[in-house]
Coordinates of N, CA and C in Angstrom, one line a residue:
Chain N
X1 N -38.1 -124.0 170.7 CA -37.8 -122.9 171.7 C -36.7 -122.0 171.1
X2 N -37.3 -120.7 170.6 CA -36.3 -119.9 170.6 C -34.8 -119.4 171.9
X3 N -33.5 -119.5 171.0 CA -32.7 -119.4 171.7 C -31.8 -118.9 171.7
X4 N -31.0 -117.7 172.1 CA -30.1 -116.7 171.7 C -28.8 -116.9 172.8
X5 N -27.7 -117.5 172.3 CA -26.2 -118.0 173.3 C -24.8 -116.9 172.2
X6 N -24.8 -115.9 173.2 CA -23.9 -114.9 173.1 C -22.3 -115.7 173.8
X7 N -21.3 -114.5 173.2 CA -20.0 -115.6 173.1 C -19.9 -114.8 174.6
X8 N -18.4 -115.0 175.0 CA -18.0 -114.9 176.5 C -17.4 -113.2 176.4
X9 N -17.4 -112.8 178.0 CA -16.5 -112.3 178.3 C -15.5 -111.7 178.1
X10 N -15.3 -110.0 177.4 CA -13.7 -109.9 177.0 C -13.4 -108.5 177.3
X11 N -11.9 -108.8 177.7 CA -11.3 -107.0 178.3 C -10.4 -106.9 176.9
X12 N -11.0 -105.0 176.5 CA -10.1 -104.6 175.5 C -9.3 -103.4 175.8
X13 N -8.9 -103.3 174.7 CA -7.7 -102.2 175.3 C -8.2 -100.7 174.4
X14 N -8.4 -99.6 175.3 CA -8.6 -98.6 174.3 C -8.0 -98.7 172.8
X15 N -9.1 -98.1 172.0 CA -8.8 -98.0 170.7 C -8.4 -99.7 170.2
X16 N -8.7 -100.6 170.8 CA -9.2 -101.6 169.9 C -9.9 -102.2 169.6
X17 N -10.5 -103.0 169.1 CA -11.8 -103.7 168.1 C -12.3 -104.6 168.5
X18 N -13.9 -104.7 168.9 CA -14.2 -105.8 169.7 C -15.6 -106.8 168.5
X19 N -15.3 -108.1 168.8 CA -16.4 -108.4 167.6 C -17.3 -109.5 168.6
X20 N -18.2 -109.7 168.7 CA -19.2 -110.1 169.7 C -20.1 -111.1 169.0
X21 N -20.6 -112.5 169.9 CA -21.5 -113.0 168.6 C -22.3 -113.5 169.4
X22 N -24.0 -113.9 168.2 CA -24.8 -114.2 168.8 C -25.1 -115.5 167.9
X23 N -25.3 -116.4 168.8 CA -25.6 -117.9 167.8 C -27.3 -118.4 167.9
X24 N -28.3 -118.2 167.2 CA -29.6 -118.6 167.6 C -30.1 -119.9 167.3
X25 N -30.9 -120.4 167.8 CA -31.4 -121.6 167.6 C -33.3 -121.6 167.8
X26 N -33.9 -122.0 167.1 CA -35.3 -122.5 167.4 C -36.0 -122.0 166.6
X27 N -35.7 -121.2 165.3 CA -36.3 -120.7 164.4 C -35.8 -120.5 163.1
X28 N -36.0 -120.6 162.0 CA -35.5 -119.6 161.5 C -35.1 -118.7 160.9
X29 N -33.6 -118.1 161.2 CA -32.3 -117.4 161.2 C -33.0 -116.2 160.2
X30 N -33.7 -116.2 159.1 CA -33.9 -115.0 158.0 C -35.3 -114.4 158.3
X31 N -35.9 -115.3 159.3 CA -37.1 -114.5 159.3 C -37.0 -113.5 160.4
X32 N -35.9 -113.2 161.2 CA -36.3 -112.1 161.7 C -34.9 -111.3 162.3
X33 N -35.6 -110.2 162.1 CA -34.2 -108.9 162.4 C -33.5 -109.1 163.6
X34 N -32.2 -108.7 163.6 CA -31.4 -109.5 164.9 C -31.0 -107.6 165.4
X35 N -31.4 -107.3 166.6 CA -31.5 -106.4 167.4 C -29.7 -106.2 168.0
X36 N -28.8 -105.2 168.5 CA -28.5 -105.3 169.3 C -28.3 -104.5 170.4
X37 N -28.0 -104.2 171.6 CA -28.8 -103.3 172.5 C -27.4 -103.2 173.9
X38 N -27.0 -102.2 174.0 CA -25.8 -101.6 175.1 C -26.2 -101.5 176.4
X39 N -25.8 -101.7 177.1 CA -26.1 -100.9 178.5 C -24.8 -101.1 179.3
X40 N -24.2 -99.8 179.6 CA -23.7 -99.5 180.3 C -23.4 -99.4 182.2
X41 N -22.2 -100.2 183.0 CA -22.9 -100.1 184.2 C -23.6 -99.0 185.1
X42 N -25.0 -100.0 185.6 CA -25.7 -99.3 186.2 C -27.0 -97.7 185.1
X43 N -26.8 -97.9 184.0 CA -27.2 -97.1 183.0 C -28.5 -97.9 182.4
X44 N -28.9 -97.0 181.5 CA -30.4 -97.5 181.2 C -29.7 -98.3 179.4
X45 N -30.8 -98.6 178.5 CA -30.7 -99.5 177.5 C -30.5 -98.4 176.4
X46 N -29.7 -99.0 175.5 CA -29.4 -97.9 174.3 C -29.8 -98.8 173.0
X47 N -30.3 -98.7 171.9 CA -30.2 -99.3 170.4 C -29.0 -98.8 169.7
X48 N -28.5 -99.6 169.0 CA -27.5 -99.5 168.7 C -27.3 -99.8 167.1
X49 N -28.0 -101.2 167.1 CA -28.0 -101.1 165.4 C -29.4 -102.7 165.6
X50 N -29.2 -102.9 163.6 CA -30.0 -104.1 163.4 C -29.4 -104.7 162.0
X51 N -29.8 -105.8 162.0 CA -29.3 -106.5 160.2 C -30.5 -107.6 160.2
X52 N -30.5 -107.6 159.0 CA -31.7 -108.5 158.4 C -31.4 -109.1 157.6
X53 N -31.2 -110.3 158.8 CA -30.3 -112.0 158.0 C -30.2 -112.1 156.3
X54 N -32.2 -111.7 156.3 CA -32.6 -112.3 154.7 C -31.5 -111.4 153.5
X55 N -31.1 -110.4 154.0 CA -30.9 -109.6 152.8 C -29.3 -108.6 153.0
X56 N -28.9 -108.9 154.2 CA -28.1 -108.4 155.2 C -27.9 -106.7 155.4
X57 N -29.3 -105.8 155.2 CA -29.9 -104.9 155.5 C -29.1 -104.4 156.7
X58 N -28.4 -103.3 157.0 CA -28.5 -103.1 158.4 C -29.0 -101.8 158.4
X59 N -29.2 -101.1 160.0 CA -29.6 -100.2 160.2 C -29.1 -100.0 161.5
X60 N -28.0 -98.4 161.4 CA -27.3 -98.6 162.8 C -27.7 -96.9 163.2
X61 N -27.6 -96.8 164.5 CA -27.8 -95.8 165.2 C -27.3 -94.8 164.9
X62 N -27.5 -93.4 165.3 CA -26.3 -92.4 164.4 C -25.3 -92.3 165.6
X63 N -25.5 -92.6 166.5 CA -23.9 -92.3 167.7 C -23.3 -93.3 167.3
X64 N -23.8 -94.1 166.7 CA -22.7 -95.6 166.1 C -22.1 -95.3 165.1
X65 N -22.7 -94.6 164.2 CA -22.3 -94.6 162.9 C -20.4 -94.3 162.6
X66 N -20.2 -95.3 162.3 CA -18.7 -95.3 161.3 C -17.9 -96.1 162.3
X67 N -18.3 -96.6 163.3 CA -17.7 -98.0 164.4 C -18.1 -98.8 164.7
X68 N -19.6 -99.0 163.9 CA -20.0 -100.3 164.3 C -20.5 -101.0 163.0
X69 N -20.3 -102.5 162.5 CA -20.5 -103.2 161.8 C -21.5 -104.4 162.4
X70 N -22.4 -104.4 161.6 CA -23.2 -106.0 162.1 C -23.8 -106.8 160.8
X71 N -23.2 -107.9 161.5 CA -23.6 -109.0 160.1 C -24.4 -110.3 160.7
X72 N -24.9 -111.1 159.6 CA -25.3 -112.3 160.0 C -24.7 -113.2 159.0
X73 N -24.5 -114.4 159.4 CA -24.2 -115.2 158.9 C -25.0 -116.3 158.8
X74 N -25.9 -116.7 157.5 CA -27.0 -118.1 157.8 C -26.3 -119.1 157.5
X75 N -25.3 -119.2 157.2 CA -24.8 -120.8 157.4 C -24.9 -121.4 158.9
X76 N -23.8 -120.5 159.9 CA -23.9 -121.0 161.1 C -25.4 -120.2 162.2
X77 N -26.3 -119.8 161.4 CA -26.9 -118.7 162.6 C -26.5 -118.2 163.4
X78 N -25.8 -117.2 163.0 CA -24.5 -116.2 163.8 C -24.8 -114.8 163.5
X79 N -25.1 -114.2 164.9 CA -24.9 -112.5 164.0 C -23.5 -112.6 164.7
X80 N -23.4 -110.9 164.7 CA -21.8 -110.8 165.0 C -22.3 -109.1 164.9
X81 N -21.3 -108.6 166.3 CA -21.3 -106.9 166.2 C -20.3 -106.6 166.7
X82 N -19.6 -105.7 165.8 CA -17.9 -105.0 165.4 C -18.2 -103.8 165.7
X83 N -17.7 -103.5 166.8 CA -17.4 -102.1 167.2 C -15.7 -102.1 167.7
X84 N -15.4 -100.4 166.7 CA -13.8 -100.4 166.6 C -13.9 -98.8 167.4
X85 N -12.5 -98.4 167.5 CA -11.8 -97.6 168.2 C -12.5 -97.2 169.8
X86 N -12.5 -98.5 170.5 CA -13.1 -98.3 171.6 C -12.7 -97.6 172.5
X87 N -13.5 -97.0 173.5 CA -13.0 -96.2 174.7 C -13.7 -96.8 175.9
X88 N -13.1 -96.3 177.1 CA -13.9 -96.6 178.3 C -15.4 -96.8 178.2
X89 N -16.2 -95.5 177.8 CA -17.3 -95.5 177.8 C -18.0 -96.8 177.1
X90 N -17.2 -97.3 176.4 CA -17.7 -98.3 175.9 C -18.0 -100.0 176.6
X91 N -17.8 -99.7 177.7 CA -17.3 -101.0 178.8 C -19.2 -100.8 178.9
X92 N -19.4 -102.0 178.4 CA -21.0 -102.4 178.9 C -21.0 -103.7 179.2
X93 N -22.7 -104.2 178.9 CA -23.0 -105.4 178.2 C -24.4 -105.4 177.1
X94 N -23.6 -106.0 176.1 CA -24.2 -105.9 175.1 C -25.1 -107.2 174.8
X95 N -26.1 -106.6 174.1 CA -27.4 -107.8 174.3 C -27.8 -108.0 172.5
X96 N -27.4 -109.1 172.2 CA -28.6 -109.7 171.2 C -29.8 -109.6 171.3
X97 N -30.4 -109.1 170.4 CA -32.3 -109.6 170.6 C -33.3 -109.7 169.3
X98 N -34.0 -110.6 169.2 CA -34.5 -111.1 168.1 C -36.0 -111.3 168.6
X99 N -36.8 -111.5 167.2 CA -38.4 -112.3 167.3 C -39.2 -111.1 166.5
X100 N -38.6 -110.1 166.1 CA -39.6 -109.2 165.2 C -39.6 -109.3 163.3
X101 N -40.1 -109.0 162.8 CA -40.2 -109.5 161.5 C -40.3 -107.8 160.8
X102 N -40.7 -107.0 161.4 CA -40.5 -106.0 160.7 C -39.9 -105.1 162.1
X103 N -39.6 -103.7 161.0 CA -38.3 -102.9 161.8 C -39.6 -102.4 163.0
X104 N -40.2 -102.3 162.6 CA -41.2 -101.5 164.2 C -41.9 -102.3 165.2
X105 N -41.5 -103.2 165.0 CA -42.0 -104.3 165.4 C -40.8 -104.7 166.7
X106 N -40.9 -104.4 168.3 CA -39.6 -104.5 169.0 C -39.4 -106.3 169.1
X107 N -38.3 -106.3 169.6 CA -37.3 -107.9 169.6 C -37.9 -108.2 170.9
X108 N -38.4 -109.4 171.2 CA -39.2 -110.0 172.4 C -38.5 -111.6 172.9
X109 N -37.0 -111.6 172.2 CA -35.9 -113.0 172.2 C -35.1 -112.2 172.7
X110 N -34.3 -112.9 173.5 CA -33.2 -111.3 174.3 C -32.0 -112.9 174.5
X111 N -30.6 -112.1 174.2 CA -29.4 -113.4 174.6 C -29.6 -113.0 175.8
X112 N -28.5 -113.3 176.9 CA -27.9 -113.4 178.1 C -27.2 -112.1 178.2
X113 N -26.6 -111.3 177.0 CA -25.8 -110.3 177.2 C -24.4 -111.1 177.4
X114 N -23.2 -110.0 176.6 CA -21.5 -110.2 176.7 C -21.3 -109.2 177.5
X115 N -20.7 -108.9 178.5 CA -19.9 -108.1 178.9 C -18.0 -107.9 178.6
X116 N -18.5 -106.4 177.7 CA -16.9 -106.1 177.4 C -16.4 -105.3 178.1
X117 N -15.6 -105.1 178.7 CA -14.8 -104.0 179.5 C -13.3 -103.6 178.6
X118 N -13.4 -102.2 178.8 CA -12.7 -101.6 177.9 C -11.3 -100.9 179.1
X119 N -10.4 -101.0 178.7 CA -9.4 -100.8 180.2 C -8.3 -101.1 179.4
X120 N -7.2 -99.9 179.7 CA -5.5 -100.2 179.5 C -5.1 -101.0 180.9
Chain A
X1 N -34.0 -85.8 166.2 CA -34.0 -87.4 167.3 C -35.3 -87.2 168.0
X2 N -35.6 -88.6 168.5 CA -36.3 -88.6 169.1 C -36.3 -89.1 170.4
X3 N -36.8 -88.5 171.8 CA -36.1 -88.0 172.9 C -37.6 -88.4 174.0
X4 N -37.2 -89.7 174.7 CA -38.2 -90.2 175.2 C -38.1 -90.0 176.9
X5 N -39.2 -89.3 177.2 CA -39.0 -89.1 178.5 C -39.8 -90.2 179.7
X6 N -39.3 -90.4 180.8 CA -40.1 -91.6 181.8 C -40.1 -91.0 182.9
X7 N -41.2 -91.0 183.7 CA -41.8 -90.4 184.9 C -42.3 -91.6 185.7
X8 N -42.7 -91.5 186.9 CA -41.2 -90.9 187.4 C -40.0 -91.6 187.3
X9 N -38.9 -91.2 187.8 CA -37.7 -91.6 187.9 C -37.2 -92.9 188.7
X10 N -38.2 -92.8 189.9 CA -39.0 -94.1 191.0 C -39.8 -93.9 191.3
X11 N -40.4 -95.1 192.2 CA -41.7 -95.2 192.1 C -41.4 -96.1 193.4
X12 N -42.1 -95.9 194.4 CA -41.7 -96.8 196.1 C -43.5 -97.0 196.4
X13 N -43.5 -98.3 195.9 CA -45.4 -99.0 196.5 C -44.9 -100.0 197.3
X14 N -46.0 -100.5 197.8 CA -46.0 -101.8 198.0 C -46.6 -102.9 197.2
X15 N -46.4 -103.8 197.7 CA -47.3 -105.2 196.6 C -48.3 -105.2 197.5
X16 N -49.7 -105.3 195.6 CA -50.9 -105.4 196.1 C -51.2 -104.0 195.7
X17 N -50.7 -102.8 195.6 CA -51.0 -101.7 195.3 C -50.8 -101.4 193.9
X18 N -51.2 -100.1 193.0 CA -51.2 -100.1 191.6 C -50.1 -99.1 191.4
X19 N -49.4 -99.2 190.2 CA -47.9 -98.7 189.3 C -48.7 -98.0 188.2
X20 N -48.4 -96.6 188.1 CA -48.8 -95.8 187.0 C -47.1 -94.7 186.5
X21 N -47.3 -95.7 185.4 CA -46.0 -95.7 184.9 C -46.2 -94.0 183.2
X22 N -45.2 -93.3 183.7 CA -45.6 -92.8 182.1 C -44.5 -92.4 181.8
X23 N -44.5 -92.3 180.4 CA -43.8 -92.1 178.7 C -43.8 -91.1 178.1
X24 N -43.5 -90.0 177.8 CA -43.8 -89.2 176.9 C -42.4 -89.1 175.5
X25 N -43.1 -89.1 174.5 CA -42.3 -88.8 173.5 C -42.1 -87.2 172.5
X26 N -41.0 -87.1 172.2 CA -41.2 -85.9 171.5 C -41.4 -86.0 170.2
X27 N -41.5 -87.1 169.5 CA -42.3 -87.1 168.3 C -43.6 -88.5 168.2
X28 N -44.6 -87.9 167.6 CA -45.7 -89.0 167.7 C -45.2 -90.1 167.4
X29 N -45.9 -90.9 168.3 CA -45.5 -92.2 168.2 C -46.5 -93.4 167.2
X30 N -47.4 -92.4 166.6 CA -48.2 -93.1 165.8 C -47.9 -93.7 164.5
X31 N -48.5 -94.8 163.9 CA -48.0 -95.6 162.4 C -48.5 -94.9 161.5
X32 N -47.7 -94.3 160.7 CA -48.1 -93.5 159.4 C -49.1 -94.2 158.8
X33 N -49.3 -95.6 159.0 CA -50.3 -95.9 158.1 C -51.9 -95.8 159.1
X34 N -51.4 -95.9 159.9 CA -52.8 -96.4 160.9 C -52.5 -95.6 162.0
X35 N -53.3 -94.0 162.5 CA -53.2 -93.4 163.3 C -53.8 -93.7 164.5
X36 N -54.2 -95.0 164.4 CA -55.0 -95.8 165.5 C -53.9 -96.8 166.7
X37 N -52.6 -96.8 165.6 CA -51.5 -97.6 166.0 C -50.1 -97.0 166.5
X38 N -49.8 -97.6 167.1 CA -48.5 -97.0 167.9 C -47.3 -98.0 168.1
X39 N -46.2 -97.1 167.7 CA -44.9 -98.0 167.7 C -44.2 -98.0 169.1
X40 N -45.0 -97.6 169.9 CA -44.4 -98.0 171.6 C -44.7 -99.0 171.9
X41 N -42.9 -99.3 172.7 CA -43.1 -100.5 173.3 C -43.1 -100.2 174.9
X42 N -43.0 -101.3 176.1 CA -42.3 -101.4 177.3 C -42.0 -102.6 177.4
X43 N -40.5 -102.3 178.2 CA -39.9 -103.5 178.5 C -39.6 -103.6 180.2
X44 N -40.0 -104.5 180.8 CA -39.2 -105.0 182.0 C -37.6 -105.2 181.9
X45 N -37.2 -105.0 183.3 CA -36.0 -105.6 183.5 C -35.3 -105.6 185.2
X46 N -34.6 -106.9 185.3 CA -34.6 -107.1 186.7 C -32.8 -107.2 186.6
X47 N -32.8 -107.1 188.1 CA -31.0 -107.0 187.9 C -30.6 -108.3 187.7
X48 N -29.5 -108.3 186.7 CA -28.8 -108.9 186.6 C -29.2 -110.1 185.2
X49 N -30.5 -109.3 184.2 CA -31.3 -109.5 183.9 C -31.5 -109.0 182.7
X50 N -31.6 -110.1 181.3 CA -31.9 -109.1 179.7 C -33.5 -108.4 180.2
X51 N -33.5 -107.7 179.6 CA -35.0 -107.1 179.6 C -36.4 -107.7 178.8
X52 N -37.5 -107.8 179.1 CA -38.1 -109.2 179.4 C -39.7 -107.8 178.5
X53 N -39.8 -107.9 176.8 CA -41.4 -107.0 176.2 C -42.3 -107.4 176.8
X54 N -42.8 -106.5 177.3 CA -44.4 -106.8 178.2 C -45.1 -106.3 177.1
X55 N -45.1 -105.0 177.1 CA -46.1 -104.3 175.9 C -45.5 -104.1 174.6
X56 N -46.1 -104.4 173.5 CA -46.2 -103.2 172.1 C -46.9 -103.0 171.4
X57 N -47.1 -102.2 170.5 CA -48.2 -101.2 170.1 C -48.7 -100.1 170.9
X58 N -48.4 -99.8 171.6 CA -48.5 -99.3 172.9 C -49.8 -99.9 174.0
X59 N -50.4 -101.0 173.7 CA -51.5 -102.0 174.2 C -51.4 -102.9 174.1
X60 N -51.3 -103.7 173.3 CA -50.9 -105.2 173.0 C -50.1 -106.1 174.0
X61 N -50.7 -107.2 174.9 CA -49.4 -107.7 175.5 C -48.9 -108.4 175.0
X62 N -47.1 -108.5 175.0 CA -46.5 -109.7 174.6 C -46.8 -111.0 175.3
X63 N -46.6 -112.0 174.1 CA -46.9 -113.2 174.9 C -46.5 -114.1 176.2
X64 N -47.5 -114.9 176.8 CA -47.0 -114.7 178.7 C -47.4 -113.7 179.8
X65 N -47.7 -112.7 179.0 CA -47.4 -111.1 179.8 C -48.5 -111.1 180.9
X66 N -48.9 -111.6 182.2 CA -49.6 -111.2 183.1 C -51.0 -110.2 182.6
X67 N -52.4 -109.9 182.9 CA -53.2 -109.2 182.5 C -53.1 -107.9 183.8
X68 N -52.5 -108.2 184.8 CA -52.2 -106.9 185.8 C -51.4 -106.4 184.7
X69 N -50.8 -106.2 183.3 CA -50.1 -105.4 182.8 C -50.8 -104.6 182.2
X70 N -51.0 -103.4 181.7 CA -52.2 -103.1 181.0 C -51.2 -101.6 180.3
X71 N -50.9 -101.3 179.0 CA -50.5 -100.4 178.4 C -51.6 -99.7 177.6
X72 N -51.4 -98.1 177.5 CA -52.4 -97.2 177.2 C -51.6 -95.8 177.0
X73 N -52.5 -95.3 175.7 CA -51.7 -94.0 174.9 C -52.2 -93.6 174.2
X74 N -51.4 -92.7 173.2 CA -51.4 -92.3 171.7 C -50.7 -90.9 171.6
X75 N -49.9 -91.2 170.6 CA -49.3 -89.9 170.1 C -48.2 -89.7 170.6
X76 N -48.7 -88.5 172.1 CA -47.0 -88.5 172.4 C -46.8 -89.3 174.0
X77 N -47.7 -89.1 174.3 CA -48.4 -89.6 176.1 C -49.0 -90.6 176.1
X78 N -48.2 -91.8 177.2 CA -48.6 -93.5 176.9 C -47.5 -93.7 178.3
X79 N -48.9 -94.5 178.7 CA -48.7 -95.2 180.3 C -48.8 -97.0 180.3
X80 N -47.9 -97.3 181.2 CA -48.2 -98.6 181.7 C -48.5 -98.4 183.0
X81 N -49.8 -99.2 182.9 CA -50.4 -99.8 184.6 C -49.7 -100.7 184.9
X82 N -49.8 -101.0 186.2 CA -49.6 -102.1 186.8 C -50.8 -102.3 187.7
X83 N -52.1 -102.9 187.6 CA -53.0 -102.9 188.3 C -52.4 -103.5 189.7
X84 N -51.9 -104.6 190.0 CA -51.5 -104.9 191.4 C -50.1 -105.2 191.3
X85 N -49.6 -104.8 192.2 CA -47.9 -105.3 192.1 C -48.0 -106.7 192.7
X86 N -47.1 -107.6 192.4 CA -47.0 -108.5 193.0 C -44.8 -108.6 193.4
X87 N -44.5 -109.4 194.3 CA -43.3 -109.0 194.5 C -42.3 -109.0 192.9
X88 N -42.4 -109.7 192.9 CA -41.6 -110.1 191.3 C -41.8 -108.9 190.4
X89 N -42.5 -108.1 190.4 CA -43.0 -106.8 189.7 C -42.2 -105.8 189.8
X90 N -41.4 -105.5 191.0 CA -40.2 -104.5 191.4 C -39.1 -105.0 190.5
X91 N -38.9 -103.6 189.6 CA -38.1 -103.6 188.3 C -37.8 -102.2 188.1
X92 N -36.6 -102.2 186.7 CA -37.0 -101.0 186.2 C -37.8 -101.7 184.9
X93 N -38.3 -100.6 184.6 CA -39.4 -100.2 183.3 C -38.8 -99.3 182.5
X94 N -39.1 -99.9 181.0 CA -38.1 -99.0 180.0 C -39.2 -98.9 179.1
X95 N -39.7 -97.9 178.4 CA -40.6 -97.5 176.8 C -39.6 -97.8 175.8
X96 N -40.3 -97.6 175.1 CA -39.2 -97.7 173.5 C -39.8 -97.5 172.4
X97 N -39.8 -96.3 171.5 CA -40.5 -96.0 170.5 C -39.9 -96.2 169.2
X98 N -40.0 -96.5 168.3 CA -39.7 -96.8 166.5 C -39.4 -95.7 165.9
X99 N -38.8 -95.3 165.2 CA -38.8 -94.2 164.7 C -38.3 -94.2 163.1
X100 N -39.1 -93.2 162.1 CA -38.9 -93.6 161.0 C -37.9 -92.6 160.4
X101 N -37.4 -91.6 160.6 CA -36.5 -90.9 160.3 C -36.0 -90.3 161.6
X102 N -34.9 -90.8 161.6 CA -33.7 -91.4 161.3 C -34.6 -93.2 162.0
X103 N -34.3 -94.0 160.9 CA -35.1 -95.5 161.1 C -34.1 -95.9 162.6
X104 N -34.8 -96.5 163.1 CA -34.3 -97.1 164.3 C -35.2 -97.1 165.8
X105 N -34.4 -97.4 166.7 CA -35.3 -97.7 168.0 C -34.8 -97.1 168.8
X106 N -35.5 -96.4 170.3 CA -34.9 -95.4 171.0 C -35.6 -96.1 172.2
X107 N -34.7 -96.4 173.0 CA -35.2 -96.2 174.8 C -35.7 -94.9 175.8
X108 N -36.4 -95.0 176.6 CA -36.2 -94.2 177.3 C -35.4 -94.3 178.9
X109 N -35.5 -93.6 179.5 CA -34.3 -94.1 181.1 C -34.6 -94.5 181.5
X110 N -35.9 -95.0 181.8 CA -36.6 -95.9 182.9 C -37.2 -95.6 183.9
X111 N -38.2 -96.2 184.7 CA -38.6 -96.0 185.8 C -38.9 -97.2 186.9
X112 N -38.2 -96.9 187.8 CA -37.4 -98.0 188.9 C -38.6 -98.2 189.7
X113 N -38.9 -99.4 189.8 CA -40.4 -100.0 191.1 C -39.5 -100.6 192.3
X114 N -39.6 -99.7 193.2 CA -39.0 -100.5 193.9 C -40.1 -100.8 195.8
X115 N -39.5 -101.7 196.2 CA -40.6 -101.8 197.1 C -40.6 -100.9 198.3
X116 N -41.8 -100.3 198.7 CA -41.8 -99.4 200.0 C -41.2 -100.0 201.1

């Protein structure tokens, strides 16, 4: 059984750096692109970026571009998404999602979602 | 960019009644290699809730997916049915199309079922 367990909970402080992770279990880890996906409260779903375990490929959105980093790590089956110089707007919850093998192919494995809140 | 639109904004049925859900995109959503194929998706999602692929290809159901789900399109214009609602079915509904320049994946806002 595929399984996607996102870390906890965290309040950041404008303009600082938040790093998020997703640990998978039940497959794996290189065969498929690790998604991850914003939503803002009460707002609809945004793409944000991707990496591709096997090769550590990524592909990030252009409103992201130059604040967000995503990696994977196959030792522990870990991705991880780094988004820096945060602002309010940025107070979501962010979602892991996995199960596709190629980029057009959408993610049909979804974590639980982290909620980060962004607040002085 | 590409700039995905969802109609309506809500939708108030009852269960037992049919959900005609639509998508439009501003760039085709078709596979360069296969004009037969389409990089739309739909996703469910309930409060409090990751969002749950019903469709992609713009037909194809994901695995599990109920046969009351029924996705239908091409190009720029692509609908999900909902032949019968059943309670559990009041959601929003999100499209999501592929896009090869600029590579990436795009949502659209959604369309809220909510019960009459």
């Amino acid at each position: 059984e595929v399984q996607l367990v996102q870390s906890g909970a965290e309040v950041k402080k404008p303009g600082a750096t938040m790093k998020i992770s997703c640990k998978v279990s039940g497959y794996t880890f290189t065969d498929y692109y690790m998604h991850w996906v914003k939503q803002a409260p009460g707002k609809g779903l945004e793409w944000m970026g991707l990496v591709d375990p096997e090769d550590d490929e990524t592909i990030y959105a252009e409103k992201f571009q130059g604040r967000i980093t995503i990696t994977a790590d196959t030792s522990t089956y870990t991705a991880y998404m780094e988004l820096s110089s945060l602002r309010s707007e940025d107070t979501a919850v962010y979602y892991c999602a996995t199960g596709s093998m190629q980029v057009v192919v959408p993610p049909d494995y979804w974590g639980p979602g982290t909620l980060v809140t962004v607040s002085s | 960019e590409i700039v995905l639109t969802q109609s309506p904004g809500t939708l108030s049925l009852s269960p037992g009644e049919r959900a005609t859900l639509s998508c439009k995109t501003s760039h085709s959503a078709s596979a360069s290699y296969n004009v037969n194929s389409s990089y739309l998706a739909w996703y469910q999602q309930k409060p409090g809730q990751a969002p749950r692929l019903l469709i992609y290809g713009a037909s194809s159901r994901a695995t599990g997916i109920p046969d009351r789900f029924s996705g239908s399109g091409s190009g720029t214009d692509f609908t999900l049915t909902i032949t019968r609602l059943e309670p559990e079915d009041f959601a929003v509904y999100y499209c999501q199309q592929y896009s090869s320049s600029p590579r990436g994946l795009t949502f659209g806002p959604g369309t809220k079922v909510n019960i009459q």
